[in-house]
Coordinates of C-alpha atoms in Angstrom, one line a residue:
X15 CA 132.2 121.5 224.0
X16 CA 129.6 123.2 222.4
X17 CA 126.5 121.4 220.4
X18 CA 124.1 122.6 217.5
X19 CA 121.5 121.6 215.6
X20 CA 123.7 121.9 211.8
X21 CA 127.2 123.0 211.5
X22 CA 128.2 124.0 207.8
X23 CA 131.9 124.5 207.5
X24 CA 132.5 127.1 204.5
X25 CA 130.9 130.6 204.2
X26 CA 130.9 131.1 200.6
X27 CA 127.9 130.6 198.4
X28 CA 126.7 127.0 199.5
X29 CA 127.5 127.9 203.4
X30 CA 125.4 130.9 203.4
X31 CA 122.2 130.0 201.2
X32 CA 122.4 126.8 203.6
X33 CA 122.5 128.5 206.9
X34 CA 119.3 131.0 205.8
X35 CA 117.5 128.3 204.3
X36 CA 117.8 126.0 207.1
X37 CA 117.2 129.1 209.3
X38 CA 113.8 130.0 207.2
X39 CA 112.6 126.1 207.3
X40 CA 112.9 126.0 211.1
X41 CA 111.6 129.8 211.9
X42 CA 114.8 130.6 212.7
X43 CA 114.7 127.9 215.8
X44 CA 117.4 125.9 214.1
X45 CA 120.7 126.6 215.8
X46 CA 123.5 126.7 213.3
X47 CA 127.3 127.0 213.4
X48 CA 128.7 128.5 210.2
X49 CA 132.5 127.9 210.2
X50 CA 134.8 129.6 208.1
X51 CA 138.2 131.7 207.4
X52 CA 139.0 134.5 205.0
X53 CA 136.8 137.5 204.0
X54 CA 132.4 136.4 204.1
X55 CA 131.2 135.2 200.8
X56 CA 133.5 133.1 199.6
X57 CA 135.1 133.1 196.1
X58 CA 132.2 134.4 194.4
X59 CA 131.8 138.1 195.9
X60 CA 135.3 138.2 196.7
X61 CA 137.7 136.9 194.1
X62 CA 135.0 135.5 191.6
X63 CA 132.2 136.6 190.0
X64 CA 131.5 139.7 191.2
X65 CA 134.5 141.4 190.3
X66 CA 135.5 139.5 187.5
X67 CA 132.3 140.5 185.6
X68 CA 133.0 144.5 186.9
X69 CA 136.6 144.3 185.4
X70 CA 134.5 143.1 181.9
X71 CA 131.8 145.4 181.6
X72 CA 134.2 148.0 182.9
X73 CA 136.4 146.9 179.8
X74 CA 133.6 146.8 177.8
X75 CA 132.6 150.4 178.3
X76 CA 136.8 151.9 177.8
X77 CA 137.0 150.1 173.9
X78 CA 133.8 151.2 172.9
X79 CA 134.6 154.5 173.9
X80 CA 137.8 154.2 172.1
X81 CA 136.2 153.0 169.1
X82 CA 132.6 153.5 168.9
X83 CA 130.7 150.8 167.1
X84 CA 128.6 153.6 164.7
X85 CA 129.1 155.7 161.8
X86 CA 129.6 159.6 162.1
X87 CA 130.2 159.0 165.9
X88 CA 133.8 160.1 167.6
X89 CA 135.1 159.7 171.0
X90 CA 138.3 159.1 172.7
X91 CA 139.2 157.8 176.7
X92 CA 142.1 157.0 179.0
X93 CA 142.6 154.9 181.8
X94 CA 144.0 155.1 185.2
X95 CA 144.6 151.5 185.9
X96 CA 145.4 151.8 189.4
X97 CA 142.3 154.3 190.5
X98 CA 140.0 151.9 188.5
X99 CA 140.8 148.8 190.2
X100 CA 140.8 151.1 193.7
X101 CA 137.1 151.8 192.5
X102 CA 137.2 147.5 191.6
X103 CA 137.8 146.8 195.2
X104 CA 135.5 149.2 197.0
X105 CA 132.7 147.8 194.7
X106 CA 133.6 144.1 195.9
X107 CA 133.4 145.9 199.9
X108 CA 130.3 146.9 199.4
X109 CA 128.7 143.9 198.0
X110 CA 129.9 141.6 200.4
X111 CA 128.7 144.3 203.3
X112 CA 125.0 144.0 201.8
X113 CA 124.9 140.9 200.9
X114 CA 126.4 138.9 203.9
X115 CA 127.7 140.7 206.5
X116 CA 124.6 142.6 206.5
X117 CA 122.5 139.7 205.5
X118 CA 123.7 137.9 209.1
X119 CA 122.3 140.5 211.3
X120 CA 118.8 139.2 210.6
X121 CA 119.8 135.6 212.0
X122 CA 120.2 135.7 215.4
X123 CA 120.2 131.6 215.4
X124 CA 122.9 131.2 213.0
X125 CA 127.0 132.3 215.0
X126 CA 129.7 132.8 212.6
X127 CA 133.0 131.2 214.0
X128 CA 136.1 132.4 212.4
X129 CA 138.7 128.9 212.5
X130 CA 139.4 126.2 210.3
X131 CA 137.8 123.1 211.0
X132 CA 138.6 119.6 210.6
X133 CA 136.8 116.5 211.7
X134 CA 137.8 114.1 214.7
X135 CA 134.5 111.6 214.6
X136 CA 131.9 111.6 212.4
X137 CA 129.8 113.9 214.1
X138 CA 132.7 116.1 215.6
X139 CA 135.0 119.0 214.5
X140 CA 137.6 121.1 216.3
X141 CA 137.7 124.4 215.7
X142 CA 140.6 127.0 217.0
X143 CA 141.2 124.0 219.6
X144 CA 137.6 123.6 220.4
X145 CA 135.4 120.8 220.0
X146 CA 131.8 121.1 218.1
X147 CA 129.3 118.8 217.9
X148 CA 126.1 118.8 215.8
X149 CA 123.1 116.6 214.6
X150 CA 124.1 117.1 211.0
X151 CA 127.2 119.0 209.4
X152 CA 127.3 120.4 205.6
X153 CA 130.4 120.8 204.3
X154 CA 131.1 123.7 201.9
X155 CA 134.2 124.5 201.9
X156 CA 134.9 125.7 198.0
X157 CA 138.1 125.7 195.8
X158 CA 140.9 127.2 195.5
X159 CA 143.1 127.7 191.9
X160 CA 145.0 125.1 191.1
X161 CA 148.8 125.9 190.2
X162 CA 150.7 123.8 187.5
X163 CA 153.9 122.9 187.9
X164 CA 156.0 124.1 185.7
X165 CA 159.7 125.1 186.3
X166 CA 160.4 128.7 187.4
X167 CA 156.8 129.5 187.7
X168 CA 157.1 132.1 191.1
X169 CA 156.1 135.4 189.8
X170 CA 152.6 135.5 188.7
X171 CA 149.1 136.1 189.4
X172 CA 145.5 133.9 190.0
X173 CA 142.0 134.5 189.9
X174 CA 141.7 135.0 193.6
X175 CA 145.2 137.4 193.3
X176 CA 144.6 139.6 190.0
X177 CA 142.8 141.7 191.8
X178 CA 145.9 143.4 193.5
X179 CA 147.5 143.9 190.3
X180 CA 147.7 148.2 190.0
X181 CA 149.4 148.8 187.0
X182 CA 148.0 147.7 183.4
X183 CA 150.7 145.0 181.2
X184 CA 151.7 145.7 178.4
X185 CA 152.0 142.2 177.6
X186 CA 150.2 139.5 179.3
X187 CA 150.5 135.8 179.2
X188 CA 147.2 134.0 180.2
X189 CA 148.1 130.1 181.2
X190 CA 144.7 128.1 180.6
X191 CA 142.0 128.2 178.4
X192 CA 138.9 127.3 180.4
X193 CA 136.2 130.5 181.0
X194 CA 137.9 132.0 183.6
X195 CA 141.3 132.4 181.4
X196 CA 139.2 133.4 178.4
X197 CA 137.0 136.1 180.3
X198 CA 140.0 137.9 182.4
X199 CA 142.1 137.7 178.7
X200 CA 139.0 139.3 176.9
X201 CA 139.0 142.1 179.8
X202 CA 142.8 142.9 179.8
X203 CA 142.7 142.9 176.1
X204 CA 139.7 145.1 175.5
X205 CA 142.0 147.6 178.0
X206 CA 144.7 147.4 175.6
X207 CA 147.4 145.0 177.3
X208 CA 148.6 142.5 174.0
X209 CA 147.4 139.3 175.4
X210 CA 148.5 135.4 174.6
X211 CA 147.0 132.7 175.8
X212 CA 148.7 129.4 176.3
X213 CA 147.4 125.9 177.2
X214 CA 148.5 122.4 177.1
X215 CA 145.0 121.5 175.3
X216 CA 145.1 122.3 171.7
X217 CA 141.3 123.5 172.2
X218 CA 139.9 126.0 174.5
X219 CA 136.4 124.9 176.6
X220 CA 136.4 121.9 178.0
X221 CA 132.3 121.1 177.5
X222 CA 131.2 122.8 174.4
X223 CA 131.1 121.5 170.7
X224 CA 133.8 122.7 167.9
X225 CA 131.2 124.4 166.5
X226 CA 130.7 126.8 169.2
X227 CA 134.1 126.9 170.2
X228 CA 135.5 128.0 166.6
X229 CA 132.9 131.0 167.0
X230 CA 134.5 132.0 170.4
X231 CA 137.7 131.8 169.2
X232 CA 137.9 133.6 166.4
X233 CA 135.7 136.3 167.7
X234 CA 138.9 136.6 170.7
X235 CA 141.6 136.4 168.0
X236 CA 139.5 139.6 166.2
X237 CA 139.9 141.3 169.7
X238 CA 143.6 140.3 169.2
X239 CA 144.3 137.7 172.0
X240 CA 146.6 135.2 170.1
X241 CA 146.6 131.5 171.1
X242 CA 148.9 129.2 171.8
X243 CA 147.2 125.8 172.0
X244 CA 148.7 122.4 172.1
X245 CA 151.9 123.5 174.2
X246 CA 154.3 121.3 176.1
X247 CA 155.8 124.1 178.5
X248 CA 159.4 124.2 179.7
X249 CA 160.2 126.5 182.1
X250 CA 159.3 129.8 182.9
X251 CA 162.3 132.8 182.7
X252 CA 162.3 135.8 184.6
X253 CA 164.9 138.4 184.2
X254 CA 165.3 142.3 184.3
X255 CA 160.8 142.5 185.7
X256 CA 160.4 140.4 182.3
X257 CA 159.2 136.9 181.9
X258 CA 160.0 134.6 179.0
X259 CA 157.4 131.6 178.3
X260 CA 159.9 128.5 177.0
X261 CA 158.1 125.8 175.4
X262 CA 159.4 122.8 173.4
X263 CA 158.7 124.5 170.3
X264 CA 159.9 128.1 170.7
X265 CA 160.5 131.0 173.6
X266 CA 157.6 133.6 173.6
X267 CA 159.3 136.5 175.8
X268 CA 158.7 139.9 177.0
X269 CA 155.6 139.7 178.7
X270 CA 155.2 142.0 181.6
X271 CA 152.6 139.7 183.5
X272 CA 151.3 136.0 183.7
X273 CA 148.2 135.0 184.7
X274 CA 147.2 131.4 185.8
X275 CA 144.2 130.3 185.0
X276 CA 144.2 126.4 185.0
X277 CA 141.2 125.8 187.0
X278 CA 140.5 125.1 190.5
X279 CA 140.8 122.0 193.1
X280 CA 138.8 121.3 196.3
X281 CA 139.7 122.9 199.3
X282 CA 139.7 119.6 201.5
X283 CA 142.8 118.7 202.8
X284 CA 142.4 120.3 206.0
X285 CA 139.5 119.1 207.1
X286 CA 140.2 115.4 208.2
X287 CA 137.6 113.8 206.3
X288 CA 138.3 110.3 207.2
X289 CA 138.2 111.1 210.6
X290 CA 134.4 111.8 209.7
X291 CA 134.3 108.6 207.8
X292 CA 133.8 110.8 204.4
X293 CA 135.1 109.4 201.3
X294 CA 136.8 112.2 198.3
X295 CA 138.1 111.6 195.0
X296 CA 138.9 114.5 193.5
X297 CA 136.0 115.7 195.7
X298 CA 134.1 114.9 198.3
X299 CA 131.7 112.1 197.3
X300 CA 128.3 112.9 197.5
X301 CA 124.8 110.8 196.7
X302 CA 122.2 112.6 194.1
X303 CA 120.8 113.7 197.5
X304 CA 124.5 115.4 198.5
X305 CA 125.0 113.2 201.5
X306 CA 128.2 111.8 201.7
X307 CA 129.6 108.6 202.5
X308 CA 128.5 109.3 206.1
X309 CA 125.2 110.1 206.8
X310 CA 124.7 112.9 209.2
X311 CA 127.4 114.5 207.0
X312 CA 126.5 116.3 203.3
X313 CA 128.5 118.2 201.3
X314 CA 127.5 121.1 198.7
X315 CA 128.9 123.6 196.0
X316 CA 133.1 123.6 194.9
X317 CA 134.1 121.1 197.5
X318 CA 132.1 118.0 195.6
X319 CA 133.2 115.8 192.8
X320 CA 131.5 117.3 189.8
X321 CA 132.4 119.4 186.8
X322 CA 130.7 122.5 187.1
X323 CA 131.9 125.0 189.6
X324 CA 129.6 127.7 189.6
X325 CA 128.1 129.9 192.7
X326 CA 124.6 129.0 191.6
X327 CA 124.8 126.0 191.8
X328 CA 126.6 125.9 194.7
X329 CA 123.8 127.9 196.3
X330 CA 121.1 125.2 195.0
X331 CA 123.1 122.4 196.2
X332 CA 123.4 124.0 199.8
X333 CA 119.4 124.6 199.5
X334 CA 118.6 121.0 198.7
X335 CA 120.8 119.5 201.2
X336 CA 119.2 121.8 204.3
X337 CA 116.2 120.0 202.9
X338 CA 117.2 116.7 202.3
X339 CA 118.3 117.0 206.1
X340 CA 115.5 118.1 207.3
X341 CA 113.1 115.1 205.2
X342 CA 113.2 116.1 201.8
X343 CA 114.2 114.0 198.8
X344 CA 115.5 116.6 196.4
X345 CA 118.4 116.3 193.7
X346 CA 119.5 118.4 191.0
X347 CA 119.0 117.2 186.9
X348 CA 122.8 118.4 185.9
X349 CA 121.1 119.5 182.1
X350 CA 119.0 122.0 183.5
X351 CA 121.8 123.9 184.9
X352 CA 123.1 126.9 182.5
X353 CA 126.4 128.1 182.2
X354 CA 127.9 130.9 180.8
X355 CA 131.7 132.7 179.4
X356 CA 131.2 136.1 180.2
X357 CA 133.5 137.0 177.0
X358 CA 131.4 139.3 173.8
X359 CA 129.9 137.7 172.7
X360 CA 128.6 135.7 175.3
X361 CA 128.7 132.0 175.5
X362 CA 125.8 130.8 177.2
X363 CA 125.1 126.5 177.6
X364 CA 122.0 124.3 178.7
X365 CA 121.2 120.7 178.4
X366 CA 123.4 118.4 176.2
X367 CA 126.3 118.8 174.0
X368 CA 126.0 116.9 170.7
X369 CA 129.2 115.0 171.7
X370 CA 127.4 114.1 174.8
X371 CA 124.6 112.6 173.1
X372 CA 126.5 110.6 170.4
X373 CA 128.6 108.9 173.9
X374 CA 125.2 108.2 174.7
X375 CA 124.1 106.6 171.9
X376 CA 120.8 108.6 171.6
X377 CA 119.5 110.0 168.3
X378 CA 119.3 113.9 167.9
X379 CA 118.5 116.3 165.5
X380 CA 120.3 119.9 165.7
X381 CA 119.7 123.1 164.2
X382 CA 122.3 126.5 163.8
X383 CA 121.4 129.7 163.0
X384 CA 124.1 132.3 162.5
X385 CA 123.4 135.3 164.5
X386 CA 123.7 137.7 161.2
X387 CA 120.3 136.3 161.0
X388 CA 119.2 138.1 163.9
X389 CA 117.9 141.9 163.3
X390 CA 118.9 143.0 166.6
X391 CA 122.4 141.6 166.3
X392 CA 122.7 143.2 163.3
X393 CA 122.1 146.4 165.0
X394 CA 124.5 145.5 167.5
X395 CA 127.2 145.5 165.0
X396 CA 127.8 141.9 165.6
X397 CA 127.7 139.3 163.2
X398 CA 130.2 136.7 165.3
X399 CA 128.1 133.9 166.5
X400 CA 125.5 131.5 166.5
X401 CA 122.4 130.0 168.4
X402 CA 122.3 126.3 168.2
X403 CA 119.3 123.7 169.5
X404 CA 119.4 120.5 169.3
X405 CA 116.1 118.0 169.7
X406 CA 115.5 114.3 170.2
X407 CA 113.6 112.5 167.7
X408 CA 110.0 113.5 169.4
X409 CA 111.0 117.1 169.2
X410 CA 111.6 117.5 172.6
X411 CA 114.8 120.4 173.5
X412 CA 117.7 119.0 174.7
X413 CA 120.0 121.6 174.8
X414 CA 120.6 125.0 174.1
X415 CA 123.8 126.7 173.1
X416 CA 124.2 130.5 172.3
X417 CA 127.0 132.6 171.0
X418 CA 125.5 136.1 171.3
X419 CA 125.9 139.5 173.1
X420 CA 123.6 138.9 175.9
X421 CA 123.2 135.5 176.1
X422 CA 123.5 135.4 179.5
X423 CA 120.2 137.6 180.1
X424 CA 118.5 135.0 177.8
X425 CA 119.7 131.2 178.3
X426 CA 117.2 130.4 181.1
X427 CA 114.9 130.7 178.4
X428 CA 116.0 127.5 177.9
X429 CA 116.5 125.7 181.2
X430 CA 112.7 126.3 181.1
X431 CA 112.0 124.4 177.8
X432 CA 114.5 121.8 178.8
X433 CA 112.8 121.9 182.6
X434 CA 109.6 121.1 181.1
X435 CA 110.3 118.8 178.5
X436 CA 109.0 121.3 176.0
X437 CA 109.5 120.9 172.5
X438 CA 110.3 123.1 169.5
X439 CA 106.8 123.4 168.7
X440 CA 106.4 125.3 172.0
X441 CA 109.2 127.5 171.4
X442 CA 107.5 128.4 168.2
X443 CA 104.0 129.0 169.4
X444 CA 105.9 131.4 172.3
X445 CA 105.3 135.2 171.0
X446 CA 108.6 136.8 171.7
X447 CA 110.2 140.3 171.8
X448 CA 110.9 142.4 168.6
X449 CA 114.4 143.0 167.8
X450 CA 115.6 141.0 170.8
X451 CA 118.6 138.8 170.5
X452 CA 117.2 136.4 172.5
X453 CA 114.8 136.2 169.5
X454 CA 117.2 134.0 167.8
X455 CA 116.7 131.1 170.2
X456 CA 113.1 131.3 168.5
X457 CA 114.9 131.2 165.1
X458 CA 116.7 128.2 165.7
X459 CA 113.3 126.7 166.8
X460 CA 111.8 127.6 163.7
X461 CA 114.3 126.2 161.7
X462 CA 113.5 123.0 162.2
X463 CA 110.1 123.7 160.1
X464 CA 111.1 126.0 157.5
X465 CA 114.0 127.7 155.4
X466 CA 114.3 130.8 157.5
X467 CA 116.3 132.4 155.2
X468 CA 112.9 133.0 153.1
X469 CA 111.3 134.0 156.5
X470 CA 110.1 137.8 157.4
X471 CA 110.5 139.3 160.5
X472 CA 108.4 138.0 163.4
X473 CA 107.0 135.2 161.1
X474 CA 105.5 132.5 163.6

């Protein structure tokens, strides 16, 4: 049997920014154990993120060249599918190479241990048939993509799978309609494939207001993704390398590819957790402090019972529990985490939702600011969105939302207003950059003391 100090089982996001902040705490004294199967890094690097937001920008790049944006400008491009998704791939090598293989070389305290692991006390796991102890365990074992069940759904690809696809579709069927569906059908889409989206919900976006999901959508439908929202599916047909989507209300055939993107689950069944005396619903349960329903044990990132799965936050969550372990008292104010669709434009969130605040009963003000307002969106070419704050009655922020080219490069703009319980009085009195698009954040702000539309540029 071997013994350490802190055994995290998971080496994704939350594993790995727990083992080198528990490593940098203790001067790399602390010996650690960090457990886990599949390639290093998790979803994120791997299957996530990183080459998610590659196969957008990379989109990005071919239908601009196709159609350039400007007047008196010309230009044409092809694509070879296959060789840019080889180039895709080797990308996604090399960033998990320097950013964790890499990375683990300067941790001589922390062993990697390739195995599954599942508990058999509360302060034991097994591991490739062999038992490990340790004072205090952090479990971050991520999610996986969660499959409907819908009759004759067998050929088809995920998140974690697209990337093996080598040939472009001609026609592609997205099932879903949360931020990862919409992001890989804005990609394909902008590469030419005729995409259709389909979901059971008759709205896309579970979190943001209509207002801000009516922007999104039609600025997709003008990239020509059509929607099918609100369907009851039957079965899925697949005959002669086609598939036919059969729904209660009509057949929608033809399409070369489907794509499901439906959201992800916990990856916990393996681990035993009762065994450890930990307690999951839909989750593991976790106090504001991430320790679970036993105490040496806490949990961090995908594998807990909360609503937002994203790798920053996973990585702040496996911070704050190495602390909390080691003394601390941290937790993390859910509203001052921001969240973004990597679609153009952008949808970028912070802080409350208005439908939030009204289940809350607490009085609000708002303010919307159409981004044709915004000189440097108008140079941009685009004129689809909005930026939209909305203030409690002492003028302090309490959330941000941003439908805008960029808006990821902006929105922790506001998780520092919200942070700091500024209001829009401070957001006003901030001097920003001239013609930004992040300027319309300041916009919004002003709105709530003038008519902006008989405003000059820079006005304060």
């Amino acid at each position: 049997m071997t013994e350490y100090d802190l055994a995290i089982i998971g080496w994704g996001a939350a594993g790995f920014a727990a083992a080198i902040k528990a490593s940098e705490l203790t001067s790399n004294q602390m010996k650690i154990a960090l457990i886990g199967t599949g390639e290093l890094g998790g979803t994120c690097v791997n299957v996530g993120c990183v080459p998610s937001k590659f196969l957008i920008e990379a989109s990005k790049n071919y239908k601009e060249a196709k159609s350039p944006a400007y007047a008196g400008i010309t230009s044409s491009a092809t694509i070879d599918f296959s060789e840019f998704m080889e180039s895709l791939n080797k990308f996604v090598s090399g960033e998990r190479e320097t950013k964790y293989t890499n990375v683990m070389k300067n941790f001589e305290n922390i062993e990697l241990i390739d195995g599954l692991a599942k508990f058999v006390d509360n302060n034991t796991i097994s591991v490739n048939n062999t038992e490990i102890k340790a004072t205090n365990f952090i479990i971050a074992t991520g999610s996986r993509t969660f499959i409907p069940e819908i009759r004759g759904l067998t050929d088809y690809y995920t998140s974690d799978t697209v990337w093996e696809m080598r040939k472009l579709p001609g026609k592609l069927a997205v099932i879903g309609s949360g931020e990862v569906a919409l992001e890989l059908a804005y990609a394909f889409s902008n590469f030419g494939s005729e995409v259709h989206i389909f979901n059971r919900s008759n709205r896309i976006l579970k979190g943001f207001d209509d207002d801000v999901n009516s922007q999104l959508t039609a600025a997709l439908k003008s990239n020509g993704i059509v929607f099918h929202l609100g369907v009851n599916f039957y079965e899925i047909k697949n005959e002669d390398g086609k598939k036919d989507i059969v729904t209660w209300t009509g057949t929608f055939g033809d399409f070369d590819e489907i794509i499901v993107a439906t959201g992800r689950m916990p990856n916990i069944d393996g681990l035993d957790l009762r065994a450890g005396g930990i307690t999951a619903d839909n989750g593991i349960v976790v106090n504001p402090d991430f320790r679970t329903t036993n105490p040496k044990i806490y949990a961090a990132g995908d594998c807990v019972r909360q609503s937002l799965k994203l790798e920053t936050l996973a990585g702040k969550e496996g911070v704050i529990a190495v602390e909390n372990i080691l003394g601390g008292n941290r937790k993390i104010n859910m509203q001052e985490v921001p969240w973004v669709v990597f679609t153009e434009p952008n949808v970028a969130s912070v802080g409350y939702t208005e439908a939030e605040l009204k289940k809350k009963h607490i009085e609000y003000d708002v303010r919307i600011v159409e981004l044709k307002n915004v000189v440097k969106a108008n140079i941009l070419n685009s004129y689809t969105g909005i930026a939209k704050i909305i203030s409690g009655k002492d003028k302090k922020i309490l959330g941000i939302h941003v439908i805008a080219p960029m808006a990821a490069e902006f929105i922790t703009e506001g998780v520092y207003l919200i942070k700091n319980g500024l209001t829009y009085d401070d957001l006003i009195d901030t001097i920003h950059v001239f013609p930004t698009v992040a300027e319309s954040i300041k916009i919004t702000g002003q709105a709530f003391i003038r008519d902006i539309s008989k405003m000059s540029c820079c006005m304060d």
